[in-house]
Short mmCIF file of C-alpha atoms in Angstrom, two decimals:
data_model
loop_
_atom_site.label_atom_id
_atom_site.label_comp_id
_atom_site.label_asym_id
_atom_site.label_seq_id
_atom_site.Cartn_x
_atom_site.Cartn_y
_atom_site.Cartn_z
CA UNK A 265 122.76 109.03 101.43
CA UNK A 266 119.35 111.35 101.27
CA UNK A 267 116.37 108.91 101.69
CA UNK A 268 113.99 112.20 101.53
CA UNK A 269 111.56 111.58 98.96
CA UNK A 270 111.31 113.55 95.96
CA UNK A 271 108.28 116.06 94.89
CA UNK A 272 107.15 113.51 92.37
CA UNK A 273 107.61 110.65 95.38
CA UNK A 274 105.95 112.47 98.05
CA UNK A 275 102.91 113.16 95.89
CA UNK A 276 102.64 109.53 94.43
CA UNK A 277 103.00 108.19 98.11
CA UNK A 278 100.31 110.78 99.53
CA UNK A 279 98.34 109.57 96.56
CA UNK A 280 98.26 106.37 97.44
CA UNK A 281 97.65 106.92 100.80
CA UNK A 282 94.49 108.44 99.90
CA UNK A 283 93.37 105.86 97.44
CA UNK A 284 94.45 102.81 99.83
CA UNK A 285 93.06 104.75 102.92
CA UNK A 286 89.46 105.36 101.42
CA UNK A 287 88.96 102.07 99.57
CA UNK A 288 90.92 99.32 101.28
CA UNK A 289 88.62 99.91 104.74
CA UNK A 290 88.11 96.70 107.31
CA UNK A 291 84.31 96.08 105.75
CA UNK A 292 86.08 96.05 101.90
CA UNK A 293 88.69 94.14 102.97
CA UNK A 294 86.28 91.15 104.56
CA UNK A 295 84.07 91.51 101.44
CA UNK A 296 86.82 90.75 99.27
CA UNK A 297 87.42 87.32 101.38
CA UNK A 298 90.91 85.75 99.63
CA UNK A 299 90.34 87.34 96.27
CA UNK A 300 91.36 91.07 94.82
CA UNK A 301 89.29 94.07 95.26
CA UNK A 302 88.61 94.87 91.64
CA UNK A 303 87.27 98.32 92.27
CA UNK A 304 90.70 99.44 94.48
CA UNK A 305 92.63 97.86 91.63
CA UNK A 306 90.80 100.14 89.36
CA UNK A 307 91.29 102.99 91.69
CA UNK A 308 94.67 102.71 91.58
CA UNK A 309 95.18 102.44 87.42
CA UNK A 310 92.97 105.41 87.11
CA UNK A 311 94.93 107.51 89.21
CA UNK A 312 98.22 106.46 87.05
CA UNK A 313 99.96 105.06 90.06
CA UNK A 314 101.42 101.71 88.29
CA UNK A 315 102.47 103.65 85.21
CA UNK A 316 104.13 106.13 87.73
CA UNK A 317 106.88 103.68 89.35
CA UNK A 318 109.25 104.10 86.29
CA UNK A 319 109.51 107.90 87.25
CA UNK A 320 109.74 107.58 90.88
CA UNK A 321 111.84 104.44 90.88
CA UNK A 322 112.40 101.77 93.61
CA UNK A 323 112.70 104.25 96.43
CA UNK A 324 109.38 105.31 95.20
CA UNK A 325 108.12 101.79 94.87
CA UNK A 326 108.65 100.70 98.73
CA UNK A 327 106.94 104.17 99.24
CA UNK A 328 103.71 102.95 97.90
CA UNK A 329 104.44 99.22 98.82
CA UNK A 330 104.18 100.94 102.07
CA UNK A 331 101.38 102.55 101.63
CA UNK A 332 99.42 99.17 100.26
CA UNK A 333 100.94 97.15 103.90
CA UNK A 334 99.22 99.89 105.93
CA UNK A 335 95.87 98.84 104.73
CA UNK A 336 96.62 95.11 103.50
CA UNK A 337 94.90 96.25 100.39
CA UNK A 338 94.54 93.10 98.42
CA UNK A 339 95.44 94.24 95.10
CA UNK A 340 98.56 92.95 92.57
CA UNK A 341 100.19 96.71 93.17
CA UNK A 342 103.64 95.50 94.78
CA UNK A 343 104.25 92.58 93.02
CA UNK A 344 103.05 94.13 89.47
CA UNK A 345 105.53 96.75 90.29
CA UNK A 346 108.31 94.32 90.62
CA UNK A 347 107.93 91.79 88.44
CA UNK A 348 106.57 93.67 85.61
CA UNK A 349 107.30 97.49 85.19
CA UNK A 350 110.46 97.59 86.80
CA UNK A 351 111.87 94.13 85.52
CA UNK A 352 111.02 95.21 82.12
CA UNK A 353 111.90 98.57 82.24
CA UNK A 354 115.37 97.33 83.37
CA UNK A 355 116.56 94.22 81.34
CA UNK A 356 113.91 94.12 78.88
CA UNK A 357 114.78 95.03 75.53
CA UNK A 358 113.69 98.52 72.82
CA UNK A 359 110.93 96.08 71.59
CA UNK A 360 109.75 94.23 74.89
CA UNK A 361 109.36 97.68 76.47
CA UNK A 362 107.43 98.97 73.95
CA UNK A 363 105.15 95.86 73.91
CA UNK A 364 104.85 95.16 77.58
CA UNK A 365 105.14 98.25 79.34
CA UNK A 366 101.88 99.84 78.38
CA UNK A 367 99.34 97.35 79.13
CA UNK A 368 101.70 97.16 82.57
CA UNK A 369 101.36 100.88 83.06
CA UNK A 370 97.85 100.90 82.88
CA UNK A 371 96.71 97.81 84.49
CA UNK A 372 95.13 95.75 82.01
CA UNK A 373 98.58 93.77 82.38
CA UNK A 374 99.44 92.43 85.64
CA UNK A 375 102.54 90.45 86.21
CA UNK A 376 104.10 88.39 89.30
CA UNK A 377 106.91 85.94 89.79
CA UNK A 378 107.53 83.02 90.95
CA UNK A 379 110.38 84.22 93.23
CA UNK A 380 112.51 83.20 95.21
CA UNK A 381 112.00 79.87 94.58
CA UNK A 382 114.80 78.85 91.32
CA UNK A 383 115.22 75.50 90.45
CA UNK A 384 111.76 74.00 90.22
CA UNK A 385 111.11 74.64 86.34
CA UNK A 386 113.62 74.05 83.70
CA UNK A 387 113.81 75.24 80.14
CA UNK A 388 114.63 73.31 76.81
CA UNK A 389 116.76 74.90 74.05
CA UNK A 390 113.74 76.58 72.35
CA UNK A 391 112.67 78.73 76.02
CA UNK A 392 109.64 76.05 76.40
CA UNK A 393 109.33 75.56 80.20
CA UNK A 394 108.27 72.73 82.38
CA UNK A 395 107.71 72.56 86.12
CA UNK A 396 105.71 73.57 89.00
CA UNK A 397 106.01 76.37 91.76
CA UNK A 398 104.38 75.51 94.73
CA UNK A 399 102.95 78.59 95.43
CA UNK A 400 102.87 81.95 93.58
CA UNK A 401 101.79 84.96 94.98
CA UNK A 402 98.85 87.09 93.33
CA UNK A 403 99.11 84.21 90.40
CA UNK A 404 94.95 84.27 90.00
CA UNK A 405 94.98 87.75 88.63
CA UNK A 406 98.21 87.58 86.72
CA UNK A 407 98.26 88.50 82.64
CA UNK A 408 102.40 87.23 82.81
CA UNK A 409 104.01 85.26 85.53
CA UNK A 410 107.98 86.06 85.58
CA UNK A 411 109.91 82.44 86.05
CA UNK A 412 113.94 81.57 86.55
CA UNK A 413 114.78 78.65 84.91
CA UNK A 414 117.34 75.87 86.09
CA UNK A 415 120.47 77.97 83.78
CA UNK A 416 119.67 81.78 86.07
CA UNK A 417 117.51 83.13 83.07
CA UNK A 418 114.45 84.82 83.94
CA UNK A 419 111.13 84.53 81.30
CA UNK A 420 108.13 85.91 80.91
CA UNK A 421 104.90 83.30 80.63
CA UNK A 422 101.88 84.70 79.15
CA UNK A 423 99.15 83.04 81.48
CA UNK A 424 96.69 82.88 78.50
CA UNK A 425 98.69 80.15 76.58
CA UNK A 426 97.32 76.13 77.14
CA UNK A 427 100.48 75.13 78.36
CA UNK A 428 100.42 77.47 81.74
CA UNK A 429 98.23 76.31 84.25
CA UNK A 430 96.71 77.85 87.96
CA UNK A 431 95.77 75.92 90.38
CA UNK A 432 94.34 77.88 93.68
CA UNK A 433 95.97 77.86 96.42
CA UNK A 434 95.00 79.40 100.22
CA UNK A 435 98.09 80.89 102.05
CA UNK A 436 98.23 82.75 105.15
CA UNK A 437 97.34 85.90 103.75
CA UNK A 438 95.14 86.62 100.97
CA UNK A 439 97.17 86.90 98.17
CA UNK A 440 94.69 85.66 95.37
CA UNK A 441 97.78 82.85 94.89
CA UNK A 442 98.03 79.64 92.91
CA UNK A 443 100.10 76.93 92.26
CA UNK A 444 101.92 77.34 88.72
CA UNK A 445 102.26 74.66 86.44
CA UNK A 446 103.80 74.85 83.50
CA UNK A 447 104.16 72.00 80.69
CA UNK A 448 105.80 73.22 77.41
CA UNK A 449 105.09 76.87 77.91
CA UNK A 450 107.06 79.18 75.81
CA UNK A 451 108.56 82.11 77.74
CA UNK A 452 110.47 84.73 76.44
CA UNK A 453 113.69 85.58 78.09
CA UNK A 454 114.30 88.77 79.96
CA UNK A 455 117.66 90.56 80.17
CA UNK A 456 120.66 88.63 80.39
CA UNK A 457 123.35 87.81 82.96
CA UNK A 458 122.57 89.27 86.37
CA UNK A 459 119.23 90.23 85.50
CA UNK A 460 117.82 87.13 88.29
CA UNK A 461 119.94 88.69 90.99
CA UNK A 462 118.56 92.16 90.52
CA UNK A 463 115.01 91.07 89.94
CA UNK A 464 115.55 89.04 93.05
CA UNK A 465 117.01 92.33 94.86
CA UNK A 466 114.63 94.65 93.75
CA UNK A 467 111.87 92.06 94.86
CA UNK A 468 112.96 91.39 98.75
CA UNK A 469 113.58 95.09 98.64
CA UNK A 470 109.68 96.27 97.85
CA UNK A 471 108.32 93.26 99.75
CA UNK A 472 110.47 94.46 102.93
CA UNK A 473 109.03 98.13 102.21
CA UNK A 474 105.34 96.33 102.22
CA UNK A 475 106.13 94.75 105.72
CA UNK A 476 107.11 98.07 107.08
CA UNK A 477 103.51 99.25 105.84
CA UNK A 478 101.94 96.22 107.64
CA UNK A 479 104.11 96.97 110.86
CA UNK A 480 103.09 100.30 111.06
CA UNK A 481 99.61 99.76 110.42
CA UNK A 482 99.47 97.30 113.30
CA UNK A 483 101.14 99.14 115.69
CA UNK A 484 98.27 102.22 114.92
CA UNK A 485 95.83 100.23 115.71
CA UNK A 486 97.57 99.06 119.06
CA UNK A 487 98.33 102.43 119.93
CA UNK A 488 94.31 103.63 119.21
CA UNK A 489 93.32 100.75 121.23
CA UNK A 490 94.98 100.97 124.19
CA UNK A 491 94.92 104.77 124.40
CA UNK A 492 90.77 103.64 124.31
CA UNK A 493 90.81 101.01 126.35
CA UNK A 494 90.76 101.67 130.26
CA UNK A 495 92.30 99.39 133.01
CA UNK A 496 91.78 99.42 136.65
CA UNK A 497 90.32 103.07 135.95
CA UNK A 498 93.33 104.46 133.26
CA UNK A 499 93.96 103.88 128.98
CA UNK A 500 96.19 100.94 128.54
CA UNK A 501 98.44 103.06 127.28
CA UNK A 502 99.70 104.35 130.51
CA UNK A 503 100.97 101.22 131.56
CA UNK A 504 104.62 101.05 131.76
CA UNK A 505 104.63 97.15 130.16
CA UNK A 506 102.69 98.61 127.19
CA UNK A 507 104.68 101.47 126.40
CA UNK A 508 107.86 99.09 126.87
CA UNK A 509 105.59 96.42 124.66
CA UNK A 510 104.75 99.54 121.61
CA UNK A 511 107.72 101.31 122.00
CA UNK A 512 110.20 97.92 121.12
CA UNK A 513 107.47 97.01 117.87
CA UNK A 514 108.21 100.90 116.61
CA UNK A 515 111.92 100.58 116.64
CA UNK A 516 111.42 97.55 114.84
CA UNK A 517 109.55 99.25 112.60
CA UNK A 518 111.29 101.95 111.84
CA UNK A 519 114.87 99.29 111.46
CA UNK A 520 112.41 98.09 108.49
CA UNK A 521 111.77 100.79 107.19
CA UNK A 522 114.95 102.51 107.00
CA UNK A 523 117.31 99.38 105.89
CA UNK A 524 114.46 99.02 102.74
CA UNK A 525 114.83 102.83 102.20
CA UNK A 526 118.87 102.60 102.02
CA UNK A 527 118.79 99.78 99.93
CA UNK A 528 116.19 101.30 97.48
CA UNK A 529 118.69 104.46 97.23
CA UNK A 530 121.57 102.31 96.61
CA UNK A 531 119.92 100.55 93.63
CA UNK A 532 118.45 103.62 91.92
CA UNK A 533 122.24 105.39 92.80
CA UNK A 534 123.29 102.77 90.67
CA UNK A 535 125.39 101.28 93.84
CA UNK A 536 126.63 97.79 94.81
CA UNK A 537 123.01 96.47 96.78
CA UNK A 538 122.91 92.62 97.20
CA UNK A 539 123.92 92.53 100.83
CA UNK A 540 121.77 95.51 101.37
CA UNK A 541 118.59 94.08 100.51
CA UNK A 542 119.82 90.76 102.14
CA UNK A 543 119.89 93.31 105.48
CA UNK A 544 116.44 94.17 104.52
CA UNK A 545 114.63 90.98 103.94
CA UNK A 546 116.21 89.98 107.12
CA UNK A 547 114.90 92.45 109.28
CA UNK A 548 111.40 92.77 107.46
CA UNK A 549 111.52 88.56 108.06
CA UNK A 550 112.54 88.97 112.00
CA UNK A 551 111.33 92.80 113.11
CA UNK A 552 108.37 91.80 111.06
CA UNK A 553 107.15 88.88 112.60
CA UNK A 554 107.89 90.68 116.38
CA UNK A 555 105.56 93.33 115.47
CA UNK A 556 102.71 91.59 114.44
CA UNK A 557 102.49 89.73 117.35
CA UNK A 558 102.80 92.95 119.73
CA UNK A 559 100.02 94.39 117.57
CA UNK A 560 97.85 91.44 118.14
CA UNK A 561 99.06 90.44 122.13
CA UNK A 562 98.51 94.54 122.94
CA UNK A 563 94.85 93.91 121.47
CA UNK A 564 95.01 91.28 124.59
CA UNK A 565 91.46 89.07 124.36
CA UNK A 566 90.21 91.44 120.98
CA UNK A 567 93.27 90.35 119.52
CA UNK A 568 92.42 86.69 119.23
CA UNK A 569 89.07 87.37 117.44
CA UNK A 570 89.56 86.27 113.82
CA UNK A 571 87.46 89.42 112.11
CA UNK A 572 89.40 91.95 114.20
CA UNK A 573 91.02 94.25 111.38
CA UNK A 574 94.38 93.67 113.67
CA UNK A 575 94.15 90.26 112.63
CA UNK A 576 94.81 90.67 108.95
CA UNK A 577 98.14 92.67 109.66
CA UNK A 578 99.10 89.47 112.10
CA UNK A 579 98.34 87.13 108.90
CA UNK A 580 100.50 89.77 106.61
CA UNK A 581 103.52 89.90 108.54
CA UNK A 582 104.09 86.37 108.77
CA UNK A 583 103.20 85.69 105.06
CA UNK A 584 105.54 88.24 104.27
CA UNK A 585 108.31 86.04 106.99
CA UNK A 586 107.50 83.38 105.01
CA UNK A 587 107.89 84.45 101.69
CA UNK A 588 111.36 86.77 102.14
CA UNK A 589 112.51 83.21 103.24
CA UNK A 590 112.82 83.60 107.17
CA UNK A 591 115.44 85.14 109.28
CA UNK A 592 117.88 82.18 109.40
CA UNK A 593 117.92 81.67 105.64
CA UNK A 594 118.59 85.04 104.60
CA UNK A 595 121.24 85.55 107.33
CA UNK A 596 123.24 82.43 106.07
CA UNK A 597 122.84 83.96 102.44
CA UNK A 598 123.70 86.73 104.15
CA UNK A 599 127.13 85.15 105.45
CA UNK A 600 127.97 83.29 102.85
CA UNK A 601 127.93 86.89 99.97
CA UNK A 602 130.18 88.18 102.67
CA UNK A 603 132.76 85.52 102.99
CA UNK A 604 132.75 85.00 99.19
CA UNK A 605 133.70 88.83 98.49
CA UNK A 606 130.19 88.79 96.30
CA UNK A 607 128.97 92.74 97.15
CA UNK A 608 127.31 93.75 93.78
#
């Protein structure tokens, strides 16, 4: 396996880097309070970095998922990615990707999903679906929300029709989410069998990418702190329990970041990759929640001050543990694909 990014990869990611970097600062981010910063949003379209995720693929995808968890930039970039270019570019149909793709690629579309969750809406024989999802994330700025039914199918809802409905809902983080409720809305169906499972994949795949973005962000600023920050006349940082503290959250990080990158690889290679982004979403859930807190406790009394831009990463990573579905969950899934023989 060769997880070294191509030309076109490197370049998006340093891209976005740049973009996220000089738009998504600490004074932005508290402007935008729970909501999406419009202007970054339009940064990013501009620059063609939605429309470029069909070229660079999902290795390139956690690349710039990445990029957006260094920052927290609160914009749809991650799960628009998911949900909408890649699950359309890969189970929808000739017509549906001619349709769907462009507003997508450009950003006047934005899609999400209402993922993991299955179960909670069900479908009728003419694709007209009725239910709630608690809580969807990004759902306020959505164009299409991306639904499995009761049956495994996934459809696409078009958020403008009367039967779709948003309520707002506050989370952890500030993912702009709602509650979705849907009574009679027609969906259309995209791809066929296994197209849930690979949506689902792809999904905890990116999202594990954007918690190795978050980690790393938080450890940065715990490392510029407490190199800053002077005790009993030296930085912080020279303290062997601090170095034990930072150097533990980076090897989590890095176990993150490197079980995301393999199982990105094995899905653009074409290779068997449910248990791999299992392995990811588990240690994005776990590592993820570990670092956060070392970020914030290595702020020590800075780090319980609510505007402290080490804060937001804190609120991130365990939004993220929440929403992969926690360690224990996804290590019994886990358990269960192995024992069954399932490794596609």
């Amino acid at each position: 396996m060769d997880f070294t990014p191509t030309e076109e990869q490197a370049a998006a990611q340093e891209l976005a880097a740049t973009i996220f970097g000089d738009l998504a600062t600490h004074e932005r981010l508290a402007a935008a309070g729970t909501g999406t910063d419009a202007e970054l949003w339009k940064a990013l379209c501009a620059a063609g970095l939605p429309g470029a995720v069909e070229e660079i693929g999902l290795l390139g995808l956690v690349l710039l998922a990445e990029e957006q968890g260094r920052t927290t930039a609160q914009v749809p970039f991650a799960a628009s990615g998911v949900f909408g270019l890649l699950a359309v570019a890969r189970h929808g149909t000739e017509e549906q990707r001619e349709r769907l793709l462009p507003g997508l690629r450009d950003g006047t579309s934005v899609a999400t999903g209402a993922f993991p969750p299955a179960g909670h809406v069900r479908a009728d024989g003419e694709g007209r679906l009725t239910g709630a999802v608690e809580w969807v994330p990004w759902l306020r700025d959505a164009t299409h929300v991306l639904v499995p039914d009761q049956d495994g199918a996934i459809r696409l809802v078009p958020m403008a029709c009367a039967e779709a409905t948003v309520v707002p809902v506050e989370l952890t983080a500030p993912w702009a989410a709602g509650r979705l409720v849907l009574d009679g809305a027609r969906g259309e169906r995209i791809g066929g069998v296994g197209a849930l499972a690979d949506v689902l994949a792809t999904a905890r795949i990116v999202f594990a990418g954007l918690q190795a973005g978050v980690c790393a962000g938080s450890l940065a600023r715990a490392v510029a702190y407490t190199s800053a920050r002077e005790q009993f006349g030296r930085p912080l940082s020279t303290h062997q329990a601090v170095q034990l503290r930072a150097a533990d959250a980076h090897m989590d990080t890095e176990a993150i970041r490197v079980t995301s990158y393999e199982a990105a690889w094995r899905l653009d290679e074409g290779l068997p990759a449910a248990e791999h982004a299992l392995t990811a979403a588990w240690w994005a859930s776990e590592a993820g929640k570990r670092v956060v807190h070392a970020g914030q406790h290595l702020h020590g009394g800075m780090g319980a001050d609510l505007d402290h831009p080490v804060h937001r990463h804190f609120l991130w990573g365990r939004q993220l543990d929440a929403y992969l579905g926690c360690g224990t969950e996804l290590l019994a899934e886990l358990g269960d694909l192995i024992a069954n023989g399932e490794r596609s």
